[in-house]
Tab-separated table of C-alpha atoms and ligand atoms in Angstrom:
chain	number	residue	atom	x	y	z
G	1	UNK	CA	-15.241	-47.338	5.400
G	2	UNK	CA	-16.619	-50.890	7.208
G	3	UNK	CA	-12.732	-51.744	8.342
G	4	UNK	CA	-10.452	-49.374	7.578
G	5	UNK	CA	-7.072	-49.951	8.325
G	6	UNK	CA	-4.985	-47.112	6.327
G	7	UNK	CA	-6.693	-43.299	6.129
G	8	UNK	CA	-4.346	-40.867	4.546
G	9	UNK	CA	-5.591	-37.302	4.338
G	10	UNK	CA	-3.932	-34.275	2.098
G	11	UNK	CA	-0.848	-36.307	2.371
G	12	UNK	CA	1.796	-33.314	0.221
G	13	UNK	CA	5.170	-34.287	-0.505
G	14	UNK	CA	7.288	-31.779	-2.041
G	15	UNK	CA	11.504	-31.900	-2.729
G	16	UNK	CA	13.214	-28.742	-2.296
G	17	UNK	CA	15.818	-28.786	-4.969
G	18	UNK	CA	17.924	-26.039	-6.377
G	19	UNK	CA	15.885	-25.829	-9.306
G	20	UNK	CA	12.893	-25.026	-7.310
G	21	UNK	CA	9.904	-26.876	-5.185
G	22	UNK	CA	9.207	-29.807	-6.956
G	23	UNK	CA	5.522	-30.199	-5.780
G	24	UNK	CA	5.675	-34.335	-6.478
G	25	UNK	CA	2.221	-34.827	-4.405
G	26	UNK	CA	-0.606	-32.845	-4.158
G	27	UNK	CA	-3.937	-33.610	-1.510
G	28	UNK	CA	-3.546	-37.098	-1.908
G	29	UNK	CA	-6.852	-38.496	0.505
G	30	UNK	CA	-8.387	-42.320	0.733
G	31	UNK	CA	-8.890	-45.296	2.720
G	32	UNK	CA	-8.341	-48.520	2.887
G	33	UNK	CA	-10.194	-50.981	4.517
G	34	UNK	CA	-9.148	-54.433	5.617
G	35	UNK	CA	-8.291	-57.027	2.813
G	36	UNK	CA	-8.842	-54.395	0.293
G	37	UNK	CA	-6.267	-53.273	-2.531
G	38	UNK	CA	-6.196	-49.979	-4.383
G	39	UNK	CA	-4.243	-50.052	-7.779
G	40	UNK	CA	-2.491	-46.613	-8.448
G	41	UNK	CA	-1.441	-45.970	-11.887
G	42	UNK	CA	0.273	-43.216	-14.154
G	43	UNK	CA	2.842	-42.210	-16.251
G	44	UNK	CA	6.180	-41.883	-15.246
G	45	UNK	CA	6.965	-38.894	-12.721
G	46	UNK	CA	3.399	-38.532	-11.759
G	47	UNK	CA	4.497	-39.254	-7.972
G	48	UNK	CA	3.322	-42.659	-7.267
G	49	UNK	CA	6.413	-43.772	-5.565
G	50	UNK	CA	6.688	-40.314	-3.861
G	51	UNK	CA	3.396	-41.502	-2.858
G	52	UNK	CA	4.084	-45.150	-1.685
G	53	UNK	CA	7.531	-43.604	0.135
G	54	UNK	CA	5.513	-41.155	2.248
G	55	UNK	CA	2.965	-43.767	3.421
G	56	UNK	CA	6.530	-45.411	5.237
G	57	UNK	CA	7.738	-42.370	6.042
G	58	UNK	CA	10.761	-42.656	4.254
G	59	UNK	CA	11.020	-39.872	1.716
G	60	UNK	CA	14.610	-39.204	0.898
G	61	UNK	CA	15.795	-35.205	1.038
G	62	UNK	CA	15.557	-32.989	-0.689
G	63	UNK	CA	11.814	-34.271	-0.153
G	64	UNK	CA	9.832	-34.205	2.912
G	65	UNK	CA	6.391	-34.600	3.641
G	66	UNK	CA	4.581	-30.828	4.058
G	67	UNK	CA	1.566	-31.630	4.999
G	68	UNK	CA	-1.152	-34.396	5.757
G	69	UNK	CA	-1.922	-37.251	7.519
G	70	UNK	CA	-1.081	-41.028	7.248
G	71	UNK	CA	-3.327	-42.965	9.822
G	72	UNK	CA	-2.500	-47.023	10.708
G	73	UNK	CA	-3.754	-48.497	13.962
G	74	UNK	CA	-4.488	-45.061	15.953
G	75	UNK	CA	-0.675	-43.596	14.441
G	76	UNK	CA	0.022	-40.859	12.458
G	77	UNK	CA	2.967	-41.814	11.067
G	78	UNK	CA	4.021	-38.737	8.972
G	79	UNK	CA	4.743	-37.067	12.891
G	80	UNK	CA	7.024	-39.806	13.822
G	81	UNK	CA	10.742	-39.690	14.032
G	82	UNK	CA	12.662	-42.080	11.730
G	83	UNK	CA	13.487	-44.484	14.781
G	84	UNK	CA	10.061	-44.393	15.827
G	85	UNK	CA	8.641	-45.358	12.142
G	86	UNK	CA	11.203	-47.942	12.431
G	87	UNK	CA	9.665	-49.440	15.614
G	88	UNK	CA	6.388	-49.134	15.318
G	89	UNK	CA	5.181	-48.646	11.571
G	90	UNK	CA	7.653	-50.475	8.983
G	91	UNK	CA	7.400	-53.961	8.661
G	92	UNK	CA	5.270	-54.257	11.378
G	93	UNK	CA	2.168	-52.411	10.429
G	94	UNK	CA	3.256	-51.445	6.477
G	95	UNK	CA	5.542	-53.214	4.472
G	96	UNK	CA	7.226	-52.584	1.033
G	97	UNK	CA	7.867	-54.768	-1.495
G	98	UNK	CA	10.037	-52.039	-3.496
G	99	UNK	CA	11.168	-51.289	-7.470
G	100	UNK	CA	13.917	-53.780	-8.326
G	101	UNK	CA	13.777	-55.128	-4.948
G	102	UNK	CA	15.252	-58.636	-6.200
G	103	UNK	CA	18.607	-56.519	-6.442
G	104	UNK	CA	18.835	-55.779	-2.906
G	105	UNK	CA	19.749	-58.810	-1.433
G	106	UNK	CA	23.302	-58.999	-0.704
G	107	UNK	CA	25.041	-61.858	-2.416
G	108	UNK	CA	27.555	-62.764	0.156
G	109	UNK	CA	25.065	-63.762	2.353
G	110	UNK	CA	21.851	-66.721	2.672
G	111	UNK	CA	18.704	-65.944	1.676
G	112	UNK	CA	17.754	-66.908	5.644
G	113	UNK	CA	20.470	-64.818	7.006
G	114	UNK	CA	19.137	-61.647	5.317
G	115	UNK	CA	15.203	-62.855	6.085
G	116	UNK	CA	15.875	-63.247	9.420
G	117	UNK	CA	16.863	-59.584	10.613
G	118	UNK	CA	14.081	-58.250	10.326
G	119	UNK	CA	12.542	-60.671	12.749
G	120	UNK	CA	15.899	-59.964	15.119
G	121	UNK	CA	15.813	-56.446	14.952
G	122	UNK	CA	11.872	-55.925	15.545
G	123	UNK	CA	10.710	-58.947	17.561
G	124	UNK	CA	14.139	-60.068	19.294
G	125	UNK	CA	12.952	-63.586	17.321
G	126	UNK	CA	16.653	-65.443	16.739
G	127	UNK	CA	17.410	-69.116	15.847
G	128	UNK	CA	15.612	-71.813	15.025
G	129	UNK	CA	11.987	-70.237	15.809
G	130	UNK	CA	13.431	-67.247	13.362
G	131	UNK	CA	14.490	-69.752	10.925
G	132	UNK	CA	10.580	-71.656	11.044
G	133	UNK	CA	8.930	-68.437	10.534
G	134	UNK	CA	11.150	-67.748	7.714
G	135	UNK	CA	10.143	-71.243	6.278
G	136	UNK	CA	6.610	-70.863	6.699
G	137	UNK	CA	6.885	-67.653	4.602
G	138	UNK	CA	8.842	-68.817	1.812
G	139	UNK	CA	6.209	-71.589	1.572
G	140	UNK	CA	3.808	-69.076	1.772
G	141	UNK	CA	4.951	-66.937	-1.497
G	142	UNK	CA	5.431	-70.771	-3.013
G	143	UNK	CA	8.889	-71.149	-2.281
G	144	UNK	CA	10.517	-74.583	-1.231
G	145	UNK	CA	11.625	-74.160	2.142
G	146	UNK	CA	16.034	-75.205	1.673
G	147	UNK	CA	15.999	-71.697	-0.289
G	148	UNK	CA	16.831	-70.322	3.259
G	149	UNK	CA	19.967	-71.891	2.862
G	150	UNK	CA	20.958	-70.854	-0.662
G	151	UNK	CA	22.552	-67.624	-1.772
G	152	UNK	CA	20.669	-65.372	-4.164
G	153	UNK	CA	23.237	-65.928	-7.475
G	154	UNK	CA	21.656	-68.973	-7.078
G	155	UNK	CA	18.110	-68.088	-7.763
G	156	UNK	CA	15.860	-66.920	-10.651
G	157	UNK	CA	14.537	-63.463	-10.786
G	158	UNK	CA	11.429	-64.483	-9.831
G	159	UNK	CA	12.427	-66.238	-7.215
G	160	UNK	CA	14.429	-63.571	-5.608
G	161	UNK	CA	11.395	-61.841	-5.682
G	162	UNK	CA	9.293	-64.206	-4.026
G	163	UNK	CA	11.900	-63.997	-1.815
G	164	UNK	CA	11.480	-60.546	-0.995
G	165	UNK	CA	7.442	-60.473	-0.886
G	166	UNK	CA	8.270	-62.947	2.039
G	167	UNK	CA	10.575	-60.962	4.086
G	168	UNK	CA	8.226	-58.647	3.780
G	169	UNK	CA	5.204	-60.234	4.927
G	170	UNK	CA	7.159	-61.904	7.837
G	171	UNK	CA	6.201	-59.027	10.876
G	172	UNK	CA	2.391	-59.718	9.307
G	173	UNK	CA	1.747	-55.900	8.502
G	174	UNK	CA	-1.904	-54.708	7.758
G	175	UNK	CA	-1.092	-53.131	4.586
G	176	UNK	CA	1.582	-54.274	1.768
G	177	UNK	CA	2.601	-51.649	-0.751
G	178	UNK	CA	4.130	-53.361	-4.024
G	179	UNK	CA	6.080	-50.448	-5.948
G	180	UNK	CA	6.718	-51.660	-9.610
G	181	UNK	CA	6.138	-55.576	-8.039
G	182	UNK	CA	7.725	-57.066	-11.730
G	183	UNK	CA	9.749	-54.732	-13.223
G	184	UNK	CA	12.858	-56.490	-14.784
G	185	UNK	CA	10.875	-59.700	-15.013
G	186	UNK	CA	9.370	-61.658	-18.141
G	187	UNK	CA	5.510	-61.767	-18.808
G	188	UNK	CA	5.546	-64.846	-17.539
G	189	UNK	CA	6.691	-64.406	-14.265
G	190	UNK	CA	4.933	-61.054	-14.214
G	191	UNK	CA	1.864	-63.310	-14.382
G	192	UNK	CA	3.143	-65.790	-11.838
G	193	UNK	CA	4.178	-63.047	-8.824
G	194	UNK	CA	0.847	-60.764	-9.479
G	195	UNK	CA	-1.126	-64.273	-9.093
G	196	UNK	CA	1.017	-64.668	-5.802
G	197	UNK	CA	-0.011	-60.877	-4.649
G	198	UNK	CA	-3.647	-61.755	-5.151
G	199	UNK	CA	-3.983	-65.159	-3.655
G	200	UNK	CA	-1.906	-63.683	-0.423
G	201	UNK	CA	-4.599	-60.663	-0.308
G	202	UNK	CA	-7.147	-63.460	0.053
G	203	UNK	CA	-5.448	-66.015	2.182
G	204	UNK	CA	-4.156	-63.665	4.575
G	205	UNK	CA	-6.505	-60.443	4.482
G	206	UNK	CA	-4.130	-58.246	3.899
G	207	UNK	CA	-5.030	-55.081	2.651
G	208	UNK	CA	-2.502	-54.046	-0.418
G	209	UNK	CA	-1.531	-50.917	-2.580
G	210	UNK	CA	-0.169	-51.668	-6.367
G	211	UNK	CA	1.971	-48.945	-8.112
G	212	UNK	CA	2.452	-49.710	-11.699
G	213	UNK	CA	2.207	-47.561	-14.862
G	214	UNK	CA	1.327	-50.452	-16.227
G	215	UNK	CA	-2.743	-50.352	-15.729
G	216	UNK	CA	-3.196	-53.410	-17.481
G	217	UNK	CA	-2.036	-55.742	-14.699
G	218	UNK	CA	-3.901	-53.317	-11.934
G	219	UNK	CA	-7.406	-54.965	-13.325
G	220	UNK	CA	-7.397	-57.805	-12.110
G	221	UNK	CA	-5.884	-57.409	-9.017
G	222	UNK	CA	-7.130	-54.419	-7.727
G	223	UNK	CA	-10.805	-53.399	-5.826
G	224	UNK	CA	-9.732	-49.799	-6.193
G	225	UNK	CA	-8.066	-47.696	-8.444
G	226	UNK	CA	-6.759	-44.508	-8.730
G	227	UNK	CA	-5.105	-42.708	-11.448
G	228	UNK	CA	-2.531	-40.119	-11.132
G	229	UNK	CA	-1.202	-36.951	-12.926
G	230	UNK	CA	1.302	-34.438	-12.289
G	231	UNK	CA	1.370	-35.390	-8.541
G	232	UNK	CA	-2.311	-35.258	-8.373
G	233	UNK	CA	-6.051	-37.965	-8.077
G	234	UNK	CA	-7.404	-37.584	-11.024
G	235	UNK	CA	-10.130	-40.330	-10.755
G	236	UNK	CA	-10.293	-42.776	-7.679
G	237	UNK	CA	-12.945	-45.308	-6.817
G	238	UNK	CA	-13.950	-48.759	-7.598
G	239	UNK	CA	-11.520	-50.128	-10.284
G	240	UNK	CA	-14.000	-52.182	-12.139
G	241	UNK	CA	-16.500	-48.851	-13.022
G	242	UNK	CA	-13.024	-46.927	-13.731
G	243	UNK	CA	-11.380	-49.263	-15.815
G	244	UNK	CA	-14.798	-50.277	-17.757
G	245	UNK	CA	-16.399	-46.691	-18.107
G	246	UNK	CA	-13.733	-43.479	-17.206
G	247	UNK	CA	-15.057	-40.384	-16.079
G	248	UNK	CA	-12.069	-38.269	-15.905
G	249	UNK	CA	-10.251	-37.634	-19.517
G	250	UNK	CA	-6.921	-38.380	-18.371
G	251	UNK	CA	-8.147	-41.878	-17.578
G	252	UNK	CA	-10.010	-42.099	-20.812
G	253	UNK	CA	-6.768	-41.378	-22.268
G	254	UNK	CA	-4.651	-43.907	-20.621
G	255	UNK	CA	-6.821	-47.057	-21.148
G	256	UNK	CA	-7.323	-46.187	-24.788
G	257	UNK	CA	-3.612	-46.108	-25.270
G	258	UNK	CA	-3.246	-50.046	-23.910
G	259	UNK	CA	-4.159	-53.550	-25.552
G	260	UNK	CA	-7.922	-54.290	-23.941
G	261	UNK	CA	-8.218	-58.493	-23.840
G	262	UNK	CA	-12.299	-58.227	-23.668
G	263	UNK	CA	-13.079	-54.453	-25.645
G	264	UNK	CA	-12.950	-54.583	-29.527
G	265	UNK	CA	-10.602	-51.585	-29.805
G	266	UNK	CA	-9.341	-51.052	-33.751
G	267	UNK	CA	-6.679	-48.756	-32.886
G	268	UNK	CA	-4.782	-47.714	-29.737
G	269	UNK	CA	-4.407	-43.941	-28.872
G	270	UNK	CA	-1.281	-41.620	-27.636
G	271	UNK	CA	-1.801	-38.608	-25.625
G	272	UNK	CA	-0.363	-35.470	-26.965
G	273	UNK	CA	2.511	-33.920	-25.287
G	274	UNK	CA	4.756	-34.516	-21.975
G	275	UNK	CA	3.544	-34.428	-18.457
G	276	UNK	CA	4.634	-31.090	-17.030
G	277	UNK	CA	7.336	-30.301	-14.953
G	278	UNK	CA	6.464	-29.977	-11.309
G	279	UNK	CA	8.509	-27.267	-10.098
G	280	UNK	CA	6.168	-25.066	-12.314
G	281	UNK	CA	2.665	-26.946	-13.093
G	282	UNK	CA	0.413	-25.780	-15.315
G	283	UNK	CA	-2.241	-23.240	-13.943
G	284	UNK	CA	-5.636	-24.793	-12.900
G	285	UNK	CA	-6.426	-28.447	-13.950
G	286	UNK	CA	-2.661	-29.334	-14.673
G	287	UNK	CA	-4.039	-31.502	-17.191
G	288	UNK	CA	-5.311	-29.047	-19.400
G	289	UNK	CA	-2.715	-28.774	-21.737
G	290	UNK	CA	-3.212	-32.001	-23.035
G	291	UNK	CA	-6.661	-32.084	-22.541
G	292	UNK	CA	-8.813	-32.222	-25.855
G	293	UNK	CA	-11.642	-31.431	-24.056
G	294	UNK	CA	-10.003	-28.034	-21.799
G	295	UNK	CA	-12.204	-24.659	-21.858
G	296	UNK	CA	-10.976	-21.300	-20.226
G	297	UNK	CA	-12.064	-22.233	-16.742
G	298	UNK	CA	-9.275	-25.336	-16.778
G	299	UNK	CA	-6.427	-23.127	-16.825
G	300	UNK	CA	-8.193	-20.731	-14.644
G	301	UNK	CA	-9.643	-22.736	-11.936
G	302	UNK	CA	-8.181	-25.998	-10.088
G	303	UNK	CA	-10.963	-28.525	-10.462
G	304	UNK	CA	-12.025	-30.271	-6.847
G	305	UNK	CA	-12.805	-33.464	-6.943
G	306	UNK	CA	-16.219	-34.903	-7.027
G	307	UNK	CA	-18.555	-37.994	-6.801
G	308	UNK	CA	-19.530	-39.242	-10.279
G	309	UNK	CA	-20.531	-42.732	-10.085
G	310	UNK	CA	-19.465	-43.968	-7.464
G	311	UNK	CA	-15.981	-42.470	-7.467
G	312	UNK	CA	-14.188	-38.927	-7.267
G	313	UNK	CA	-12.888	-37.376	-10.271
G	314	UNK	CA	-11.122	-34.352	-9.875
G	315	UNK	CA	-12.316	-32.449	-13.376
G	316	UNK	CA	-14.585	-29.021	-14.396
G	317	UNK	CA	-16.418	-31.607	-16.716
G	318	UNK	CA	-16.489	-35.017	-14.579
G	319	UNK	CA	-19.110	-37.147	-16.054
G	320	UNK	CA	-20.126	-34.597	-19.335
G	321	UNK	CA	-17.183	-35.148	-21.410
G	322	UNK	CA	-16.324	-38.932	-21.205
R	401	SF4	FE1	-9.718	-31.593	-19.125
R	401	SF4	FE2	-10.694	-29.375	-18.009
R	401	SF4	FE3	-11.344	-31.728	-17.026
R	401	SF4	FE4	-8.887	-30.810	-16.724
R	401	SF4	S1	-10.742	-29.919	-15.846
R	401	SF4	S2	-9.445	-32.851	-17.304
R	401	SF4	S3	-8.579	-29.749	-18.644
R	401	SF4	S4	-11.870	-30.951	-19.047
């Protein structure tokens, strides 16, 4: 990596419930370097938020991190208590911008009042110099700047959650995770805020991580990608070769089963089956039950992943059967 400011290695998070150990995410490893953004998609329950939670230390029980390493500016911030990640790693180094954020903000109080404690609480920033940094970010995210005095019934969706990709931006972290960044809002303003996400990445060099399951936005907006199943990498590397030639058949899967704007595709697929549950995954490639392409050694043997083209791809087959 040339800059890298985010190295997580074998980051597992697992929730201990009654019905057993939920094993949500498995050896999740990469990089990020600075202004870069890594798109992570999947279906449902594949542990992409479990993922995004446990780079901000903030994984609810019955969860907790079991193992890894999530490295920002020299910290591991997996080892740190909670009011230690609160001083020294969210908001200030990474921020989260998360699922139906635009709910959170309490509507008894101005949009400044709630922006500015952040800046209170972290940097001891009050008053009027609070309320111009506030300003500059709501300009920022294209906000007009007398939104800090309104209350949030008396903004749009969208722009409660331009409101909320500001707040979050205000302590200037190094990396922004966006969890689900539009859910709730219309294609429109989908458009509109992932257009806001990207020119930010350039204007301010912020390096940024997109959840979605949704890996028709992630093209555009993403360097990297990396596609998840059953709490597990299947293929990660540079988005463009992923999302224009797949190597793993999960991924071939999943962008065959969405609308392509520039491939002439007759007919869109489904993939067979459920993804499995995760207090008991399948044996060896957990894929392999839905895999049209599984032999003997996929339920026998967990496949490590390995370079194909310029990316990893964690499959017995990488690079034969796609
Ligand atoms: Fe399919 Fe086997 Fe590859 Fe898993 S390891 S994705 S089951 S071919």
């Amino acid at each position: 990596m040339a800059n890298p400011v985010l190295d997580v290695r074998n980051l597992t998070t697992h929730y201990f419930t009654r019905k057993g150990e939920v094993q949500a995410l498995d050896d999740a490893s990469f990089g990020l370097d600075k202004g870069e953004s890594l798109g992570v998609a999947g279906e449902s329950g594949c542990g992409k938020s479990t993922m995004a939670f446990s780079l901000i230390n903030q994984v609810q029980p019955p969860g907790r991190v079991v193992e890894g390493e999530v490295n920002i500016d020299g910290i591991n911030s997996v080892q740190l208590s909670e009011t230690e990640t609160r001083k020294k790693v969210r908001w200030k180094r990474i921020s989260m911008v998360f699922q139906g954020a635009m709910d959170i903000l309490t509507p008894v109080y101005t949009v400044g009042h709630q922006m500015k404690e952040p800046l209170h609480y972290h940097q001891g920033i009050t008053g009027d110099e609070a309320r111009e940094k506030c300003e500059k970010y709501l300009g920022e995210v294209g906000l007009d700047r007398e939104i800090f005095t309104r209350y949030p019934h008396e903004l749009s969706g969208g722009q409660k959650q331009r409101v909320i990709i500001a707040t979050s931006l205000l302590l200037e972290p190094a990396v922004l995770i966006a969890d689900e960044p539009t859910t709730s809002l219309d294609v429109v303003v989908e458009a509109q805020i992932m257009n806001l996400l990207k020119r930010l990445k350039k204007e301010l060099g912020i390096s940024m991580i997109f959840i979605t399951h949704d890996l028709s936005i992630l093209s555009e907006v993403s360097n990297k990608l990396s596609i998840m199943y059953a709490g597990k990498f299947a293929e990660l590397g540079d988005a463009e070769r992923i999302y224009n030639n797949p190597k793993h058949p999960y991924t071939e899967k999943l962008l065959a089963s969405i609308p392509r704007l520039h491939k002439d595709v007759k007919r869109l697929e489904r993939i067979p089956g459920a993804p499995p549950n995760l207090v008991d995954p399948p044996s060896g490639c957990r894929f392999h039950p839905r895999c049209p392409y599984a032999e003997k050694v996929c339920q026998e043997e967990e496949p490590e992943p390995r370079g194909v083209e310029g990316r990893k791809v964690a499959c017995h087959f990488a690079g034969e059967v796609t």
